Every structure is written in C-alpha cells, then in structure tokens.
Amino acid sequence: MHSCRVMLDSGSESSFITEQMFNKLNLCTTSTNISVSGICLVTSKVALDTSGLKIPPNVILADPSIDQPNSIDILIGIDKFWDLLSTGQIKLVSCNPNTSETLDVTLTKFWELEEKFLSRPLSIEDQRCEESFLKTTTQRPDGHFVVQLPFRHSESYLGHSKKIAIKRFLNLERKLNRNPLLKSDYSKFLEEYEALGHMIRTNFETLQNKPTFFLPHHGVINNTSETTKLRVVFDGSSKSSTGYSLNDILMVGPTVQQDLFSIVLRARKHEIMLTGDIAKMYRQVYVHETQWNLQVILWRPNPSEDLRASKGKAKFLQRKAASTFEKAERHPYDELRRAVDYAPVDDALRKKRPRHQKDQQGSRQSCKVL
C-alpha cells in the first residue's frame, strides 16, 4: 500500500502520474504518441491560508495537510474528473481564498479592455495641463513647436542637483573608459546633439542665480533600431536635495496618442502596410528659452578636460504637439493628419497607396514636419 497526493484538475484534458510514483506502483507501460504541453513539476512554496475554510468537524479530509506545499504524484484530468465527483458536496467558499484578489484584478483589467474605446473625462490636473499647453505653446516659422513645461509645483521645490549629477557622471565616465567603442558612440551622440542645436553650452556662473536642475544621463543600446543604436537617456526622476525631482514638479497630462490596439487594428484594414522609425522625433519640440536651465547636463569627452555644462533645448512633448497640429482647422499638411493617427511613439505605420504625385508631395511634407 502506497500513499500519494492526487489533484483533481478539470482544466487538464488528460490524467498524469509522476515517474517516481509510477515506479513505486510497478505499473506496466504501453507506448503511445500524443502531444503534451503545460506540464510543470515545480512545487509551490506558498502555504494555503485555510483560515476562511469552515470545514465541518465530522468531515475527515483525504489529505489532512492540504494547506502545506508538497509535490503532486497524480493529476486526474477531465477524462476521469466527473466520475469521481459524488453527491453531497460541501461548498466552503465561493472561490479559492488565495485567488480572490487576483481574480478581482483580472476582471478589472478585462473590463478596462472592454471599455478601451470609451472616452474618459479628464481629471482636474489633466485639464490644467491641457490649458497650460494650449496657452503657452507657439510655433516657429520653420514649423517647430516651442512649449513651456507644465508645472504642478513651483520651481522653488527643487533643491541642489549638481552634486548627484557629478557623482553619476563620474561613474558613467569610468564605465565608458572601460569600453572605447561605447565611449566613441556616446561622444558622437552628444556631439551631434549639440551640432543640431538641441543643446547649447553655458557657463556655470550663469546658472547660479536661476532655478537650475542638472539631469544625470546614461546610455541605452537598441541593436534593433535602424536609426539610432545608442540613445542617451536623461533622468528627470533624479531627486534633488529637497527630495523633489524635475518630474515630480511637472504635470504628466492625459494620454494623447491612441492606444496600440486601435492603431494595429486599424492598420489591419489595409492589404499592405509600411513601417518606419521617425529619427530624432522627440527632439523636434523645443522648450521655451526661459526654462532651458531646468535641463542642464554635464559632459566632457576626456577625463583630462573640465566638466562642461549644456542646456537642453528639446523636450519630450512631440506627441502632444503633433496631436495639436493634427487638430488645427487649416494647414497645408493634410498628409500629416493621417500620419499622426498611425504613429505609436516614434514609429510610423503607413498604408501603401498608388504613387500619385500628390501622395509623394504629402509624404515629403510629413517627413519635413516630423
């Protein structure tokens, strides 16, 4: 006589037994050829909380240690599941006490997905952010937007940030010195950043009498990108001496791009789709000159040189700017309106159309603006 632990699983199409128990019972084998998936022999280490189970005192459990984690010897699937159920079952709880919270979260996500296409009212902060954007955003003659940062709190909330920025840069510099190829790519990225006018050098003395925030930065490598393998990421979440970061005092604002599901679903309506990456899209929107001091970075090509300070002019509000541009009543770039609808983040999905002269002209206009 051997004792074993059996689990009834109505979700399994077949029944299974472990090899160890099979050998213990000295059973005979029969060859068969079936596909099996989803079998896992990992034993859970989480004990079941049975405090909510009101088990009648006259009921003797087949497995008194049901609340203790242990391995399963036999799994009985749907092929024998209903044969083993008998009348007189005692329903203890409506669902597993350990999974009720998980089930609530799953159902919430399900209904959120179902309501994906329903518009939701903006929060008070989102409304303030929208109003700030519409009142302060301007457009330069060359088509670039100029925005002002939407503050949730005053700039005075920011403390000193230079010390932590220097510390993180020195750590970055040591890492780059150990990898000459990465250092070369990093230097080229920032040199191009400056050459394109997306940041300008400044003196430390000019930053003393104005609210200033130093942005630490690091590199992120994306080998699948066809435009930029290495991107330098500026950390607006780095805390200043007061415990506030630049991101902390800014309003986030509502989501302005359409959800990915809608974009992909709409793209499937067309027989052929073209995809592309919009190079440097997030640097096509500039911050107002009065706020450049809040985007200062530290950099030097070689450890023998003094640290340089540069003020960033570009800002990550391209999507909102493009959305506003799309809703403008009259502008010559009709092609851009359609391009924005098919652009998740900085990628563009475009349907294939006949090569008419008007379409080619519109595509050139889209590229010029973006």
GROMACS .gro file of C-alpha atoms in nm:
model
  370
    1MET     CA    1   0.000   0.000   0.000
    2HIS     CA    2   0.143   0.337  -0.104
    3SER     CA    3   0.016   0.682  -0.014
    4CYS     CA    4   0.019   0.950  -0.281
    5ARG     CA    5  -0.108   1.301  -0.333
    6VAL     CA    6  -0.373   1.339  -0.605
    7MET     CA    7  -0.511   1.658  -0.753
    8LEU     CA    8  -0.836   1.684  -0.949
    9ASP     CA    9  -0.794   1.923  -1.242
   10SER     CA   10  -1.095   1.983  -1.464
   11GLY     CA   11  -0.878   2.202  -1.688
   12SER     CA   12  -0.650   1.915  -1.789
   13GLU     CA   13  -0.755   1.709  -2.091
   14SER     CA   14  -0.569   1.400  -1.969
   15SER     CA   15  -0.451   1.238  -1.645
   16PHE     CA   16  -0.085   1.208  -1.550
   17ILE     CA   17   0.136   1.032  -1.296
   18THR     CA   18   0.493   1.110  -1.196
   19GLU     CA   19   0.764   0.865  -1.293
   20GLN     CA   20   0.857   0.817  -0.928
   21MET     CA   21   0.505   0.708  -0.832
   22PHE     CA   22   0.479   0.500  -1.150
   23ASN     CA   23   0.786   0.300  -1.047
   24LYS     CA   24   0.660   0.265  -0.689
   25LEU     CA   25   0.338   0.106  -0.812
   26ASN     CA   26   0.530  -0.113  -1.057
   27LEU     CA   27   0.282  -0.043  -1.337
   28CYS     CA   28   0.302  -0.173  -1.690
   29THR     CA   29   0.377   0.063  -1.978
   30THR     CA   30   0.210   0.099  -2.314
   31SER     CA   31   0.362   0.301  -2.597
   32THR     CA   32   0.162   0.593  -2.731
   33ASN     CA   33   0.225   0.909  -2.933
   34ILE     CA   34   0.050   1.221  -2.804
   35SER     CA   35   0.136   1.590  -2.773
   36VAL     CA   36   0.164   1.717  -2.414
   37SER     CA   37   0.210   2.080  -2.311
   38GLY     CA   38   0.178   2.281  -1.991
   39ILE     CA   39   0.320   2.019  -1.751
   40CYS     CA   40   0.537   2.169  -1.476
   41LEU     CA   41   0.696   1.980  -1.187
   42VAL     CA   42   0.778   2.291  -0.983
   43THR     CA   43   0.649   2.261  -0.626
   44SER     CA   44   0.485   2.571  -0.481
   45LYS     CA   45   0.644   2.700  -0.161
   46VAL     CA   46   0.343   2.911  -0.062
   47ALA     CA   47   0.118   2.766   0.208
   48LEU     CA   48  -0.258   2.787   0.152
   49ASP     CA   49  -0.444   3.006   0.400
   50THR     CA   50  -0.730   2.786   0.523
   51SER     CA   51  -0.849   3.019   0.797
   52GLY     CA   52  -1.151   3.112   0.584
   53LEU     CA   53  -1.250   2.749   0.523
   54LYS     CA   54  -1.522   2.629   0.759
   55ILE     CA   55  -1.466   2.255   0.744
   56PRO     CA   56  -1.732   2.059   0.941
   57PRO     CA   57  -1.578   1.872   1.237
   58ASN     CA   58  -1.728   1.539   1.124
   59VAL     CA   59  -1.552   1.554   0.785
   60ILE     CA   60  -1.222   1.364   0.756
   61LEU     CA   61  -1.007   1.503   0.480
   62ALA     CA   62  -0.834   1.264   0.244
   63ASP     CA   63  -0.531   1.493   0.269
   64PRO     CA   64  -0.507   1.648   0.620
   65SER     CA   65  -0.205   1.856   0.507
   66ILE     CA   66  -0.392   2.024   0.224
   67ASP     CA   67  -0.264   2.366   0.336
   68GLN     CA   68   0.103   2.263   0.315
   69PRO     CA   69   0.301   2.284  -0.011
   70ASN     CA   70   0.412   1.948  -0.144
   71SER     CA   71   0.459   1.767  -0.473
   72ILE     CA   72   0.167   1.614  -0.664
   73ASP     CA   73   0.201   1.245  -0.752
   74ILE     CA   74  -0.107   1.203  -0.972
   75LEU     CA   75  -0.309   1.459  -1.167
   76ILE     CA   76  -0.658   1.347  -1.266
   77GLY     CA   77  -0.792   1.538  -1.562
   78ILE     CA   78  -1.131   1.581  -1.721
   79ASP     CA   79  -1.129   1.223  -1.855
   80LYS     CA   80  -1.195   1.093  -1.500
   81PHE     CA   81  -1.284   1.412  -1.316
   82TRP     CA   82  -1.665   1.384  -1.327
   83ASP     CA   83  -1.658   1.012  -1.246
   84LEU     CA   84  -1.500   1.088  -0.909
   85LEU     CA   85  -1.743   1.362  -0.806
   86SER     CA   86  -2.029   1.240  -0.592
   87THR     CA   87  -2.342   1.391  -0.442
   88GLY     CA   88  -2.340   1.562  -0.104
   89GLN     CA   89  -2.060   1.804  -0.178
   90ILE     CA   90  -1.994   2.076   0.078
   91LYS     CA   91  -1.927   2.422  -0.070
   92LEU     CA   92  -1.687   2.601   0.163
   93VAL     CA   93  -1.624   2.936  -0.017
   94SER     CA   94  -1.726   3.092  -0.345
   95CYS     CA   95  -1.369   3.078  -0.473
   96ASN     CA   96  -1.016   2.995  -0.366
   97PRO     CA   97  -0.924   3.230  -0.078
   98ASN     CA   98  -0.580   3.283  -0.223
   99THR     CA   99  -0.704   3.376  -0.570
  100SER     CA  100  -1.000   3.603  -0.494
  101GLU     CA  101  -0.785   3.917  -0.502
  102THR     CA  102  -0.611   3.801  -0.819
  103LEU     CA  103  -0.948   3.731  -0.976
  104ASP     CA  104  -1.068   4.083  -0.891
  105VAL     CA  105  -0.760   4.232  -1.059
  106THR     CA  106  -0.806   4.012  -1.366
  107LEU     CA  107  -1.173   4.106  -1.401
  108THR     CA  108  -1.087   4.475  -1.359
  109LYS     CA  109  -0.832   4.452  -1.641
  110PHE     CA  110  -1.087   4.268  -1.855
  111TRP     CA  111  -1.348   4.540  -1.818
  112GLU     CA  112  -1.086   4.810  -1.877
  113LEU     CA  113  -1.002   4.638  -2.205
  114GLU     CA  114  -1.370   4.621  -2.295
  115GLU     CA  115  -1.406   4.995  -2.226
  116LYS     CA  116  -1.096   5.083  -2.428
  117PHE     CA  117  -1.289   5.274  -2.688
  118LEU     CA  118  -1.496   5.478  -2.442
  119SER     CA  119  -1.369   5.829  -2.375
  120ARG     CA  120  -1.300   5.908  -2.012
  121PRO     CA  121  -1.337   6.252  -1.856
  122LEU     CA  122  -1.013   6.436  -1.786
  123SER     CA  123  -0.901   6.481  -1.428
  124ILE     CA  124  -0.859   6.832  -1.287
  125GLU     CA  125  -0.482   6.811  -1.328
  126ASP     CA  126  -0.514   6.684  -1.686
  127GLN     CA  127  -0.743   6.976  -1.766
  128ARG     CA  128  -0.489   7.219  -1.618
  129CYS     CA  129  -0.214   7.058  -1.822
  130GLU     CA  130  -0.420   7.087  -2.141
  131GLU     CA  131  -0.497   7.452  -2.072
  132SER     CA  132  -0.132   7.528  -1.999
  133PHE     CA  133  -0.023   7.363  -2.321
  134LEU     CA  134  -0.277   7.546  -2.535
  135LYS     CA  135  -0.200   7.886  -2.378
  136THR     CA  136   0.180   7.869  -2.385
  137THR     CA  137   0.265   7.668  -2.699
  138THR     CA  138   0.382   7.858  -3.004
  139GLN     CA  139   0.507   7.756  -3.347
  140ARG     CA  140   0.820   7.891  -3.509
  141PRO     CA  141   0.834   7.992  -3.877
  142ASP     CA  142   1.029   7.672  -3.955
  143GLY     CA  143   0.742   7.460  -3.817
  144HIS     CA  144   0.898   7.358  -3.484
  145PHE     CA  145   0.680   7.391  -3.174
  146VAL     CA  146   0.802   7.577  -2.865
  147VAL     CA  147   0.646   7.465  -2.537
  148GLN     CA  148   0.661   7.564  -2.172
  149LEU     CA  149   0.689   7.298  -1.905
  150PRO     CA  150   0.355   7.235  -1.728
  151PHE     CA  151   0.433   7.285  -1.359
  152ARG     CA  152   0.241   7.107  -1.088
  153HIS     CA  153   0.454   7.275  -0.820
  154SER     CA  154   0.674   7.583  -0.824
  155GLU     CA  155   1.036   7.558  -0.939
  156SER     CA  156   1.132   7.655  -0.583
  157TYR     CA  157   1.053   7.296  -0.478
  158LEU     CA  158   1.375   7.190  -0.649
  159GLY     CA  159   1.690   7.181  -0.437
  160HIS     CA  160   2.054   7.130  -0.532
  161SER     CA  161   2.108   6.867  -0.803
  162LYS     CA  162   2.461   6.936  -0.926
  163LYS     CA  163   2.635   6.711  -0.672
  164ILE     CA  164   2.439   6.395  -0.759
  165ALA     CA  165   2.473   6.473  -1.132
  166ILE     CA  166   2.853   6.498  -1.098
  167LYS     CA  167   2.868   6.173  -0.898
  168ARG     CA  168   2.662   5.983  -1.155
  169PHE     CA  169   2.860   6.130  -1.444
  170LEU     CA  170   3.192   6.020  -1.291
  171ASN     CA  171   3.053   5.667  -1.254
  172LEU     CA  172   2.940   5.681  -1.618
  173GLU     CA  173   3.280   5.811  -1.727
  174ARG     CA  174   3.461   5.518  -1.561
  175LYS     CA  175   3.227   5.278  -1.740
  176LEU     CA  176   3.286   5.447  -2.077
  177ASN     CA  177   3.664   5.443  -2.030
  178ARG     CA  178   3.649   5.064  -1.996
  179ASN     CA  179   3.466   5.038  -2.330
  180PRO     CA  180   3.628   5.255  -2.601
  181LEU     CA  181   3.365   5.169  -2.864
  182LEU     CA  182   3.077   5.265  -2.635
  183LYS     CA  183   3.260   5.582  -2.535
  184SER     CA  184   3.307   5.677  -2.900
  185ASP     CA  185   2.937   5.624  -2.977
  186TYR     CA  186   2.837   5.817  -2.663
  187SER     CA  187   3.059   6.111  -2.759
  188LYS     CA  188   2.927   6.114  -3.116
  189PHE     CA  189   2.570   6.117  -2.988
  190LEU     CA  190   2.623   6.421  -2.766
  191GLU     CA  191   2.835   6.600  -3.028
  192GLU     CA  192   2.553   6.553  -3.278
  193TYR     CA  193   2.304   6.666  -3.014
  194GLU     CA  194   2.496   6.992  -2.981
  195ALA     CA  195   2.565   7.031  -3.355
  196LEU     CA  196   2.193   7.007  -3.433
  197GLY     CA  197   2.121   7.285  -3.186
  198HIS     CA  198   1.928   7.064  -2.944
  199MET     CA  199   2.152   7.181  -2.660
  200ILE     CA  200   2.393   7.471  -2.613
  201ARG     CA  201   2.695   7.514  -2.389
  202THR     CA  202   2.676   7.750  -2.096
  203ASN     CA  203   2.890   7.871  -1.806
  204PHE     CA  204   2.834   7.752  -1.451
  205GLU     CA  205   2.836   8.115  -1.337
  206THR     CA  206   2.525   8.197  -1.542
  207LEU     CA  207   2.332   7.919  -1.367
  208GLN     CA  208   2.382   8.043  -1.011
  209ASN     CA  209   2.106   8.300  -0.988
  210LYS     CA  210   1.831   8.099  -1.162
  211PRO     CA  211   1.636   7.785  -1.073
  212THR     CA  212   1.851   7.508  -1.220
  213PHE     CA  213   1.820   7.132  -1.247
  214PHE     CA  214   2.106   6.907  -1.356
  215LEU     CA  215   1.991   6.598  -1.545
  216PRO     CA  216   2.201   6.282  -1.496
  217HIS     CA  217   2.224   6.071  -1.810
  218HIS     CA  218   2.318   5.723  -1.926
  219GLY     CA  219   2.317   5.521  -2.247
  220VAL     CA  220   2.064   5.268  -2.370
  221ILE     CA  221   2.163   5.037  -2.656
  222ASN     CA  222   1.898   4.915  -2.900
  223ASN     CA  223   2.056   4.689  -3.162
  224THR     CA  224   1.725   4.650  -3.349
  225SER     CA  225   1.692   5.022  -3.423
  226GLU     CA  226   1.776   5.121  -3.780
  227THR     CA  227   1.829   5.490  -3.698
  228THR     CA  228   1.996   5.513  -3.355
  229LYS     CA  229   2.167   5.214  -3.194
  230LEU     CA  230   2.268   5.412  -2.885
  231ARG     CA  231   2.043   5.664  -2.716
  232VAL     CA  232   2.139   5.887  -2.428
  233VAL     CA  233   1.859   5.896  -2.171
  234PHE     CA  234   1.824   6.196  -1.941
  235ASP     CA  235   1.697   6.116  -1.593
  236GLY     CA  236   1.431   6.367  -1.494
  237SER     CA  237   1.338   6.147  -1.195
  238SER     CA  238   1.669   6.202  -1.016
  239LYS     CA  239   1.598   6.358  -0.675
  240SER     CA  240   1.739   6.695  -0.574
  241SER     CA  241   1.846   6.782  -0.218
  242THR     CA  242   1.483   6.863  -0.123
  243GLY     CA  243   1.362   6.518  -0.229
  244TYR     CA  244   1.188   6.655  -0.539
  245SER     CA  245   1.289   6.577  -0.896
  246LEU     CA  246   1.204   6.768  -1.213
  247ASN     CA  247   0.941   6.508  -1.297
  248ASP     CA  248   0.787   6.548  -0.950
  249ILE     CA  249   0.702   6.914  -1.006
  250LEU     CA  250   0.565   6.865  -1.360
  251MET     CA  251   0.215   6.759  -1.457
  252VAL     CA  252   0.203   6.439  -1.660
  253GLY     CA  253  -0.107   6.526  -1.858
  254PRO     CA  254  -0.351   6.292  -2.033
  255THR     CA  255  -0.252   6.023  -2.280
  256VAL     CA  256  -0.274   6.185  -2.621
  257GLN     CA  257  -0.169   5.907  -2.855
  258GLN     CA  258  -0.420   5.642  -2.950
  259ASP     CA  259  -0.378   5.305  -2.782
  260LEU     CA  260  -0.162   5.049  -2.960
  261PHE     CA  261  -0.453   4.808  -3.001
  262SER     CA  262  -0.653   5.065  -3.200
  263ILE     CA  263  -0.355   5.154  -3.420
  264VAL     CA  264  -0.273   4.793  -3.503
  265LEU     CA  265  -0.639   4.704  -3.558
  266ARG     CA  266  -0.686   4.994  -3.797
  267ALA     CA  267  -0.365   4.902  -3.978
  268ARG     CA  268  -0.501   4.554  -4.050
  269LYS     CA  269  -0.772   4.704  -4.271
  270HIS     CA  270  -0.515   4.759  -4.544
  271GLU     CA  271  -0.361   4.498  -4.767
  272ILE     CA  272  -0.006   4.631  -4.734
  273MET     CA  273   0.144   4.837  -4.451
  274LEU     CA  274   0.479   5.016  -4.441
  275THR     CA  275   0.657   5.073  -4.110
  276GLY     CA  276   0.931   5.320  -4.029
  277ASP     CA  277   1.113   5.485  -3.741
  278ILE     CA  278   1.095   5.865  -3.720
  279ALA     CA  279   1.454   5.970  -3.647
  280LYS     CA  280   1.503   6.215  -3.358
  281MET     CA  281   1.128   6.274  -3.334
  282TYR     CA  282   1.137   6.365  -2.966
  283ARG     CA  283   1.388   6.645  -3.026
  284GLN     CA  284   1.173   6.833  -3.275
  285VAL     CA  285   0.986   7.019  -2.999
  286TYR     CA  286   1.175   7.294  -2.817
  287VAL     CA  287   1.140   7.423  -2.463
  288HIS     CA  288   1.097   7.795  -2.410
  289GLU     CA  289   1.428   7.970  -2.360
  290THR     CA  290   1.338   8.080  -2.006
  291GLN     CA  291   1.328   7.714  -1.895
  292TRP     CA  292   1.648   7.581  -2.050
  293ASN     CA  293   1.813   7.599  -1.705
  294LEU     CA  294   1.592   7.313  -1.591
  295GLN     CA  295   1.755   7.078  -1.842
  296VAL     CA  296   2.129   7.113  -1.778
  297ILE     CA  297   2.362   6.819  -1.843
  298LEU     CA  298   2.728   6.763  -1.757
  299TRP     CA  299   2.972   6.618  -2.006
  300ARG     CA  300   3.335   6.607  -2.118
  301PRO     CA  301   3.496   6.391  -2.391
  302ASN     CA  302   3.806   6.312  -2.181
  303PRO     CA  303   3.878   6.293  -1.806
  304SER     CA  304   4.164   6.542  -1.850
  305GLU     CA  305   3.919   6.818  -1.951
  306ASP     CA  306   3.700   7.030  -1.727
  307LEU     CA  307   3.332   6.942  -1.699
  308ARG     CA  308   3.107   7.119  -1.947
  309ALA     CA  309   2.755   7.234  -1.878
  310SER     CA  310   2.500   7.235  -2.159
  311LYS     CA  311   2.138   7.346  -2.154
  312GLY     CA  312   1.887   7.124  -2.333
  313LYS     CA  313   1.653   7.297  -2.577
  314ALA     CA  314   1.446   6.996  -2.688
  315LYS     CA  315   1.164   6.837  -2.488
  316PHE     CA  316   0.960   6.518  -2.496
  317LEU     CA  317   0.628   6.681  -2.589
  318GLN     CA  318   0.635   6.587  -2.957
  319ARG     CA  319   0.329   6.368  -2.934
  320LYS     CA  320   0.115   6.638  -2.778
  321ALA     CA  321   0.244   6.894  -3.027
  322ALA     CA  322   0.168   6.664  -3.320
  323SER     CA  323  -0.177   6.597  -3.177
  324THR     CA  324  -0.249   6.971  -3.158
  325PHE     CA  325  -0.110   7.018  -3.507
  326GLU     CA  326  -0.335   6.739  -3.631
  327LYS     CA  327  -0.646   6.912  -3.490
  328ALA     CA  328  -0.567   7.251  -3.643
  329GLU     CA  329  -0.853   7.374  -3.858
  330ARG     CA  330  -0.646   7.480  -4.154
  331HIS     CA  331  -0.292   7.391  -4.251
  332PRO     CA  332  -0.127   7.270  -4.572
  333TYR     CA  333  -0.005   6.939  -4.430
  334ASP     CA  334  -0.311   6.721  -4.474
  335GLU     CA  335  -0.091   6.415  -4.508
  336LEU     CA  336   0.044   6.471  -4.154
  337ARG     CA  337  -0.304   6.438  -4.004
  338ARG     CA  338  -0.323   6.083  -4.131
  339ALA     CA  339   0.039   6.006  -4.035
  340VAL     CA  340  -0.017   6.100  -3.669
  341ASP     CA  341  -0.309   5.858  -3.644
  342TYR     CA  342  -0.078   5.572  -3.740
  343ALA     CA  343   0.218   5.662  -3.519
  344PRO     CA  344   0.266   5.476  -3.188
  345VAL     CA  345   0.550   5.654  -3.001
  346ASP     CA  346   0.818   5.736  -3.263
  347ASP     CA  347   0.726   5.470  -3.517
  348ALA     CA  348   0.501   5.525  -3.815
  349LEU     CA  349   0.264   5.278  -3.978
  350ARG     CA  350   0.158   5.380  -4.325
  351LYS     CA  351  -0.073   5.210  -4.569
  352LYS     CA  352   0.053   5.155  -4.924
  353ARG     CA  353  -0.111   5.385  -5.175
  354PRO     CA  354  -0.073   5.444  -5.551
  355ARG     CA  355   0.225   5.655  -5.645
  356HIS     CA  356   0.042   5.969  -5.743
  357GLN     CA  357   0.229   6.297  -5.745
  358LYS     CA  358   0.001   6.438  -5.474
  359ASP     CA  359   0.077   6.146  -5.240
  360GLN     CA  360   0.451   6.183  -5.291
  361GLN     CA  361   0.428   6.555  -5.214
  362GLY     CA  362   0.225   6.486  -4.898
  363SER     CA  363   0.476   6.226  -4.778
  364ARG     CA  364   0.760   6.476  -4.820
  365GLN     CA  365   0.561   6.730  -4.618
  366SER     CA  366   0.509   6.476  -4.337
  367CYS     CA  367   0.881   6.397  -4.320
  368LYS     CA  368   0.971   6.767  -4.319
  369VAL     CA  369   0.742   6.849  -4.026
  370LEU     CA  370   0.819   6.538  -3.820
   0.00000   0.00000   0.00000
